Short mmCIF file of C-alpha atoms and ligand atoms in Angstrom, two decimals:
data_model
loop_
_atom_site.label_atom_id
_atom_site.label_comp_id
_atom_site.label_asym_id
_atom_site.label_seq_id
_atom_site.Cartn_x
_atom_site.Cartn_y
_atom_site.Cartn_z
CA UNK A 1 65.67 118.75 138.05
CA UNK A 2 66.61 119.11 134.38
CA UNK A 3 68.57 117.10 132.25
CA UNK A 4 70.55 118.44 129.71
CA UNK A 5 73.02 117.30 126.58
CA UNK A 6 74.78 120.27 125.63
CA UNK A 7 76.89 123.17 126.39
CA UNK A 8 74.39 125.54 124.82
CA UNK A 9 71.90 124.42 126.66
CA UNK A 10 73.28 123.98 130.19
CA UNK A 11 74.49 128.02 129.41
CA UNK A 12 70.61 128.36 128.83
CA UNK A 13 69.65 126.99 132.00
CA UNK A 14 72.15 128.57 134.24
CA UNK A 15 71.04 131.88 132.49
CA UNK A 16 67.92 131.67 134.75
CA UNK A 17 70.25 132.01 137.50
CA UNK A 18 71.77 134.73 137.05
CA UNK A 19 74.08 135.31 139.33
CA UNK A 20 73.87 133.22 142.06
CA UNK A 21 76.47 130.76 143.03
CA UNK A 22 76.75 127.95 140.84
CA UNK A 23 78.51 124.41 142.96
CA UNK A 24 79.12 122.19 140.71
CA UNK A 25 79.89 118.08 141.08
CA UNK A 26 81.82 116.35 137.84
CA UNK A 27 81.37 112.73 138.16
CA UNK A 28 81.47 109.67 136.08
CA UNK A 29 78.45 108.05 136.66
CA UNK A 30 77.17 104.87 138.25
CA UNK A 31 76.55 107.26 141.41
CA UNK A 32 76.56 105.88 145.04
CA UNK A 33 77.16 107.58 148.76
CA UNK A 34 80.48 108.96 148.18
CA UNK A 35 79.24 111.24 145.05
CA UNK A 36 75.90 111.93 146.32
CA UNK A 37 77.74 113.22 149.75
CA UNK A 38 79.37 116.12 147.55
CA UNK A 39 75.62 116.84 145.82
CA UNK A 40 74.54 117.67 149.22
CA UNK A 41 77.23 119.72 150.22
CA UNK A 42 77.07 121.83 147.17
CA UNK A 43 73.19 121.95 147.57
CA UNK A 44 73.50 123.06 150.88
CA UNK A 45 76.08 125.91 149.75
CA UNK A 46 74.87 127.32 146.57
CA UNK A 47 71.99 128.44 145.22
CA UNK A 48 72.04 125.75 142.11
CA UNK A 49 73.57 122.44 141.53
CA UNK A 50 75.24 121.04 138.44
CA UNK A 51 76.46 117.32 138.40
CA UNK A 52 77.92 116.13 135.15
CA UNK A 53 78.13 112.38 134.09
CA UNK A 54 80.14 112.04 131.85
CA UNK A 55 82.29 108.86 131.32
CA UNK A 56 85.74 110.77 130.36
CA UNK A 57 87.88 108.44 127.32
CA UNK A 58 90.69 110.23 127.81
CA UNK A 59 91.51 109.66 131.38
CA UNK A 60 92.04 106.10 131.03
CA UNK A 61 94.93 104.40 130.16
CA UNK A 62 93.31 101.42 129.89
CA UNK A 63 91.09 100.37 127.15
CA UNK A 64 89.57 97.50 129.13
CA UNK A 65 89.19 99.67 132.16
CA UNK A 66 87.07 102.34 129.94
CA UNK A 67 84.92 99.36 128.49
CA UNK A 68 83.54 97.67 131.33
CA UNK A 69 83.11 100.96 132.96
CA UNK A 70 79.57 100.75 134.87
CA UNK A 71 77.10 102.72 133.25
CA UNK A 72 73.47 103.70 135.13
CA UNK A 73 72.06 107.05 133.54
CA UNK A 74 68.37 106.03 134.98
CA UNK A 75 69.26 104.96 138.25
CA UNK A 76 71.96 108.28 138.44
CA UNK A 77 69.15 110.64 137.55
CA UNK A 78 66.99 109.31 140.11
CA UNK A 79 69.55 109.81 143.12
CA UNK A 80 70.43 113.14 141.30
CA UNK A 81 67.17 114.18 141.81
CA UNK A 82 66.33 113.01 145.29
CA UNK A 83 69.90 114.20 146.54
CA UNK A 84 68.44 118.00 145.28
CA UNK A 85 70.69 118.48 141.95
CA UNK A 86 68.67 121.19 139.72
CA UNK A 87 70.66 120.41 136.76
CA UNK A 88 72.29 116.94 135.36
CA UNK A 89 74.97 117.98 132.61
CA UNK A 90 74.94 114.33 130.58
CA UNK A 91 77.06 114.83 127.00
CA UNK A 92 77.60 112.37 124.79
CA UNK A 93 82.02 112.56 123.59
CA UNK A 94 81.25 114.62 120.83
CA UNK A 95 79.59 117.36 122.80
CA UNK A 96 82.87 117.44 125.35
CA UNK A 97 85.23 116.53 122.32
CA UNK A 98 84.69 117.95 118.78
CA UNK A 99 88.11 117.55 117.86
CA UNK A 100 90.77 115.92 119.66
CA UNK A 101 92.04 117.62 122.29
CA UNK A 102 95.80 118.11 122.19
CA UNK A 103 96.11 120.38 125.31
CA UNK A 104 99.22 118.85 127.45
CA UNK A 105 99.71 120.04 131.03
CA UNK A 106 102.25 119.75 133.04
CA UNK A 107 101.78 119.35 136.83
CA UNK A 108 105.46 118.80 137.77
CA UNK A 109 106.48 117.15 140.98
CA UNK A 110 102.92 116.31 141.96
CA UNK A 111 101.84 114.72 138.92
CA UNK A 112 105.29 112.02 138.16
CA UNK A 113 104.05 110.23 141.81
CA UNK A 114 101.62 107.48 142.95
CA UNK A 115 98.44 107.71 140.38
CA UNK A 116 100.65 109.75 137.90
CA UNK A 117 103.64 107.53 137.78
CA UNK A 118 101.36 103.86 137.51
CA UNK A 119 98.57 105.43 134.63
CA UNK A 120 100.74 107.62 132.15
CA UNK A 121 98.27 110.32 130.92
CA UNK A 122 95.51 110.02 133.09
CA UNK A 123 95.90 113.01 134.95
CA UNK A 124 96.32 115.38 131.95
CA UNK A 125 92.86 113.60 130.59
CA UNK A 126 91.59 114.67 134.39
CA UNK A 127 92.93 118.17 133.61
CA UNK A 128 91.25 118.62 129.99
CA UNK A 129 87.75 117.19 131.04
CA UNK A 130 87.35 119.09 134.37
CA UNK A 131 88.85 122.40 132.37
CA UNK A 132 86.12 122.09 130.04
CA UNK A 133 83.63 121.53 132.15
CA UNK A 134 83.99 124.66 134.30
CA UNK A 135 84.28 126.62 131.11
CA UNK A 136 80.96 124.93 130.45
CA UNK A 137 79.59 125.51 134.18
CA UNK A 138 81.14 128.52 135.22
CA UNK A 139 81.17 127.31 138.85
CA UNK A 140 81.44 129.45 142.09
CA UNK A 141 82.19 126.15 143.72
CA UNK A 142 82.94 122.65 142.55
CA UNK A 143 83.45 119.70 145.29
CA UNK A 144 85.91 116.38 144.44
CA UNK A 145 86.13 113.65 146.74
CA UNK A 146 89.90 112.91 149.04
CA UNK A 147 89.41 109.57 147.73
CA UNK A 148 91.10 110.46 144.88
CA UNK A 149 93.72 112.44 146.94
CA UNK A 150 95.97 113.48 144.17
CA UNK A 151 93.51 114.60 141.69
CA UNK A 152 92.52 117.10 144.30
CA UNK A 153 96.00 118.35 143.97
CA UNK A 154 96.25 118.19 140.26
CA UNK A 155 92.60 120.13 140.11
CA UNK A 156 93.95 123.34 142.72
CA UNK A 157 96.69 123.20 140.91
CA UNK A 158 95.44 123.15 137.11
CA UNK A 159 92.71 125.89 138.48
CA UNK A 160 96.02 127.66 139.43
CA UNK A 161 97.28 127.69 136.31
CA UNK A 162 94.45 128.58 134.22
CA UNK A 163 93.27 131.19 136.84
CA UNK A 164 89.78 129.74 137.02
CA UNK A 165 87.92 131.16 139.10
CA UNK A 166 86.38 128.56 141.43
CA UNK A 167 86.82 127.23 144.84
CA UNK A 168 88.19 123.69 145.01
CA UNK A 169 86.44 121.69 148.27
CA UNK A 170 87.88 118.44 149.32
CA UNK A 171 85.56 116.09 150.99
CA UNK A 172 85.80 113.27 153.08
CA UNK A 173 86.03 109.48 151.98
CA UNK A 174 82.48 107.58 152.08
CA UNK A 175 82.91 103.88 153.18
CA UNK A 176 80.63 100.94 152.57
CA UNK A 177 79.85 98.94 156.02
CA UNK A 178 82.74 96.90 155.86
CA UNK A 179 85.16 100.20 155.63
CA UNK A 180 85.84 99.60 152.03
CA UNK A 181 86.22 103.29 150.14
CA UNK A 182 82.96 103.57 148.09
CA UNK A 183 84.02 103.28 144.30
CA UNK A 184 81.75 102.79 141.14
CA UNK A 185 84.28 100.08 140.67
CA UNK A 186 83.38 98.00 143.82
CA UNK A 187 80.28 97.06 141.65
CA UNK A 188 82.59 94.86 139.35
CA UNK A 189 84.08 93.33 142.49
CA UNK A 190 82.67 89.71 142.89
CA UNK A 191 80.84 88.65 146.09
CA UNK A 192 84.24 87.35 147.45
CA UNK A 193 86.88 90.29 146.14
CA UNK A 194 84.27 92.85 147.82
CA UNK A 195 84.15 91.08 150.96
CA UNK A 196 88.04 90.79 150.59
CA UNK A 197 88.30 94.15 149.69
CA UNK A 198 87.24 95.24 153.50
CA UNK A 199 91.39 94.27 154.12
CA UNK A 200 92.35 97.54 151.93
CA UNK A 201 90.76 100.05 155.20
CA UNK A 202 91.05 97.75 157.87
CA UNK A 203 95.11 97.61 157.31
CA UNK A 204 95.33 101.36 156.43
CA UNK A 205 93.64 101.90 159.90
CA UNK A 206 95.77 99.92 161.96
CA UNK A 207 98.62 101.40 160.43
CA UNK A 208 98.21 104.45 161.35
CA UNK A 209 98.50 102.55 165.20
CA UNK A 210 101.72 101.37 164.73
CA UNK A 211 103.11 104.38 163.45
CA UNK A 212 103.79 105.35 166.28
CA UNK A 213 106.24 102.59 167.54
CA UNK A 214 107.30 102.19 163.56
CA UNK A 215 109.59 104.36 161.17
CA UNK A 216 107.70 105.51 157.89
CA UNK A 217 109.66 102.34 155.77
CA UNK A 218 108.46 99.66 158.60
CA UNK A 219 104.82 100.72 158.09
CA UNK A 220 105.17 100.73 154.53
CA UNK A 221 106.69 97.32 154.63
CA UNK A 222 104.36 96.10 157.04
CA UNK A 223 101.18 97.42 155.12
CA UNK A 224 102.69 95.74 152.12
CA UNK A 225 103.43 92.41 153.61
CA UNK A 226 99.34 92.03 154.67
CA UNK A 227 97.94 91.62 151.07
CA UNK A 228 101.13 88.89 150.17
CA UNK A 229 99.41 85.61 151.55
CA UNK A 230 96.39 86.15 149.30
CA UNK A 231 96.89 85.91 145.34
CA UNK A 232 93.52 88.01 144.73
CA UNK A 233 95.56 91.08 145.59
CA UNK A 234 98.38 92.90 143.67
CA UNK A 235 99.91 96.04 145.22
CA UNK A 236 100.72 98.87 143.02
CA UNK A 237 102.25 101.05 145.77
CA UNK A 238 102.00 102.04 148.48
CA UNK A 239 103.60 105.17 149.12
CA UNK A 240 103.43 107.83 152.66
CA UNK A 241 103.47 111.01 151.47
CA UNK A 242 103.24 114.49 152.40
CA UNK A 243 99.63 115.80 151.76
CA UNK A 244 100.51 119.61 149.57
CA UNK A 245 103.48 117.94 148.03
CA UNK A 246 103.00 114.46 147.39
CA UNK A 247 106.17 113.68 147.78
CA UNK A 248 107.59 110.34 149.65
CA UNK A 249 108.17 111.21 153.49
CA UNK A 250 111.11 109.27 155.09
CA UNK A 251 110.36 110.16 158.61
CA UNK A 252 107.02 111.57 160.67
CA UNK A 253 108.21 114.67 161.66
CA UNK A 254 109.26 115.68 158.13
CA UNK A 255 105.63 117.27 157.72
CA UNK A 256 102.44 117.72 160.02
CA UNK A 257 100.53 115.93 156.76
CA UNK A 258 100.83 113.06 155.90
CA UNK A 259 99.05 110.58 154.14
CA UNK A 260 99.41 107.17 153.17
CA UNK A 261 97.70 106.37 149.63
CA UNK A 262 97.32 102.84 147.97
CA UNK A 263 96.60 101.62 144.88
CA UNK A 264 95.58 98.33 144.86
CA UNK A 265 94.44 95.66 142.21
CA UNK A 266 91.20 93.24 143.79
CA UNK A 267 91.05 90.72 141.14
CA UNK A 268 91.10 92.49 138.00
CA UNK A 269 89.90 95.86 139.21
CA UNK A 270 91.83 98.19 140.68
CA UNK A 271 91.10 100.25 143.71
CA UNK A 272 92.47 103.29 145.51
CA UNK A 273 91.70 104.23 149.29
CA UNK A 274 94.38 106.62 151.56
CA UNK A 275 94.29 107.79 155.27
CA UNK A 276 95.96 110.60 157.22
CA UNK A 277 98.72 109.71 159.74
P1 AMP B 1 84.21 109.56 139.74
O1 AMP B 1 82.81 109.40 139.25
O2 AMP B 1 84.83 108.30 140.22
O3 AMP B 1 85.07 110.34 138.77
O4 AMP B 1 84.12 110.46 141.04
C1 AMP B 1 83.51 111.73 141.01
C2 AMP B 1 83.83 112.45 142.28
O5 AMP B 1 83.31 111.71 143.40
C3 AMP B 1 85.34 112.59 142.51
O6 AMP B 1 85.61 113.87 143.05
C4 AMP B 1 85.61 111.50 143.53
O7 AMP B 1 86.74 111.77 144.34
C5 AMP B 1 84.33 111.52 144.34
N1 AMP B 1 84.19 110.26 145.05
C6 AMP B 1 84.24 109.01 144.52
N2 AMP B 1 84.14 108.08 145.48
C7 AMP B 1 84.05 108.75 146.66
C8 AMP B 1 83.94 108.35 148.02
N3 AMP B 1 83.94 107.07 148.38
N4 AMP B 1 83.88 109.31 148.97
C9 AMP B 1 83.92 110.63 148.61
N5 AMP B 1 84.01 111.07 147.35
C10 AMP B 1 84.08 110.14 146.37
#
């Protein structure tokens, strides 16, 4: 596995491979199961691997939220490499970033919802990071995780847009024992918000039960209610959607896909987890 800095010398690497199919895994850092799950499914579909970590400033909204942001280069490069990644893309700003980047998308309908609506310019810093990167990578494939259900959306369509030529794959939430949606964040949980944190899955997943005895504003109602006794949590919506538009749902036979998606604070940090109905 090699590490690399810079766009000139990724381009050097992947020269070597000339040709083949490139899947490629953009990431954050502070890897666990739920990125390492998409390095193996791109190993196992291309001939090379790139991952990028790369700890994006202008997806966040928050300053605080971009500051205690874990960071684990060592212990990344070592899963990295035992998960079968040939080459780790790791820029410093600069590198991604030479001069401010004053690109503004616009996504429509499916970007003024859920993550869109509660972090104001987070998804266009999604759209200029990952649009770099695959002019950087050049990838055949590149694999994002339904945890973050609308970004998949955003990233087909911004792909769309540019006419990029890469396949989007979605794959499926990785859960911790206790059903919580493996996050880098869940590391800044406390002992007691992680174990509390197990709620988040436990009441998507009987929700999905009673859907079928509830209308679509009883379940959302109900799902709220189950986080009220407890002060550690603070909803930020909780919104049943339709899964290619994003857009509310008031009854279950408006689509054959939908998805409820929550955004949840846990203490201070703030967590996201869905489920299909
Ligand atoms: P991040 O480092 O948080 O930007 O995530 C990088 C990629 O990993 C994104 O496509 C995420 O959706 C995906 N990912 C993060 N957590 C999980 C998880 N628990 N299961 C599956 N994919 C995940």
């Amino acid at each position: 596995m090699i590490v690399v800095e810079t766009i000139k010398s990724l381009k050097q690497e992947l020269e070597k491979y000339n040709s083949k199919n490139v899947g490629f895994v953009p990431t954050m850092g502070a890897l666990h199961d739920g990125h390492i799950s998409l390095v193996k499914r791109s190993v196992e579909e291309n001939d090379v691997t790139v991952v990028s970590v790369f700890v994006n400033p202008t997806q966040f909204n928050d300053k605080a939220d971009l500051e205690r942001y874990p960071r684990t280069e060592e212990a990344d490069k070592k899963l990295l490499e035992a998960a079968g990644c040939d080459i780790v893309f790791m820029p410093q700003v600069e590198e991604m970033y030479p001069e401010e980047d004053t690109r503004v998308f616009n996504f429509g309908s499916i970007e003024t919802v859920m993550e869109g609506k509660y972090r104001p310019g987070h998804f266009n810093g999604v759209a200029q990071i990952v649009s770099k990167l695959f002019y950087a990578v050049e990838p055949t494939r590149s694999y994002f995780g339904e945890k973050d259900f609308q970004q998949v959306a955003i990233i087909r369509d911004m792909v769309k847009q540019l006419n990029i030529p890469v396949e989007i794959i979605a794959c499926p939430i990785i859960r911790e024992e206790s059903g919580l949606a493996r996050s880098s964040r869940n590391e800044l949980l406390s002992a007691e918000e992680r174990k509390k944190a197990a709620l988040i899955s436990q009441v998507l997943s009987k929700s999905v039960n009673f859907a079928k005895d509830m209308s679509v504003e009883e379940v959302k109602n109900w799902v709220n209610d189950q986080f009220k006794s407890d002060d550690t949590f603070k909803m930020d919506y909780y919104d049943i959607v339709d899964g290619n538009s994003l857009q509310s749902v008031s009854s279950w036979d408006e689509s054959d896909y939908i998805v409820g998606c929550i955004a949840i604070y846990c203490g201070k940090i703030r967590l996201i987890d869905n489920i299909h109905y």
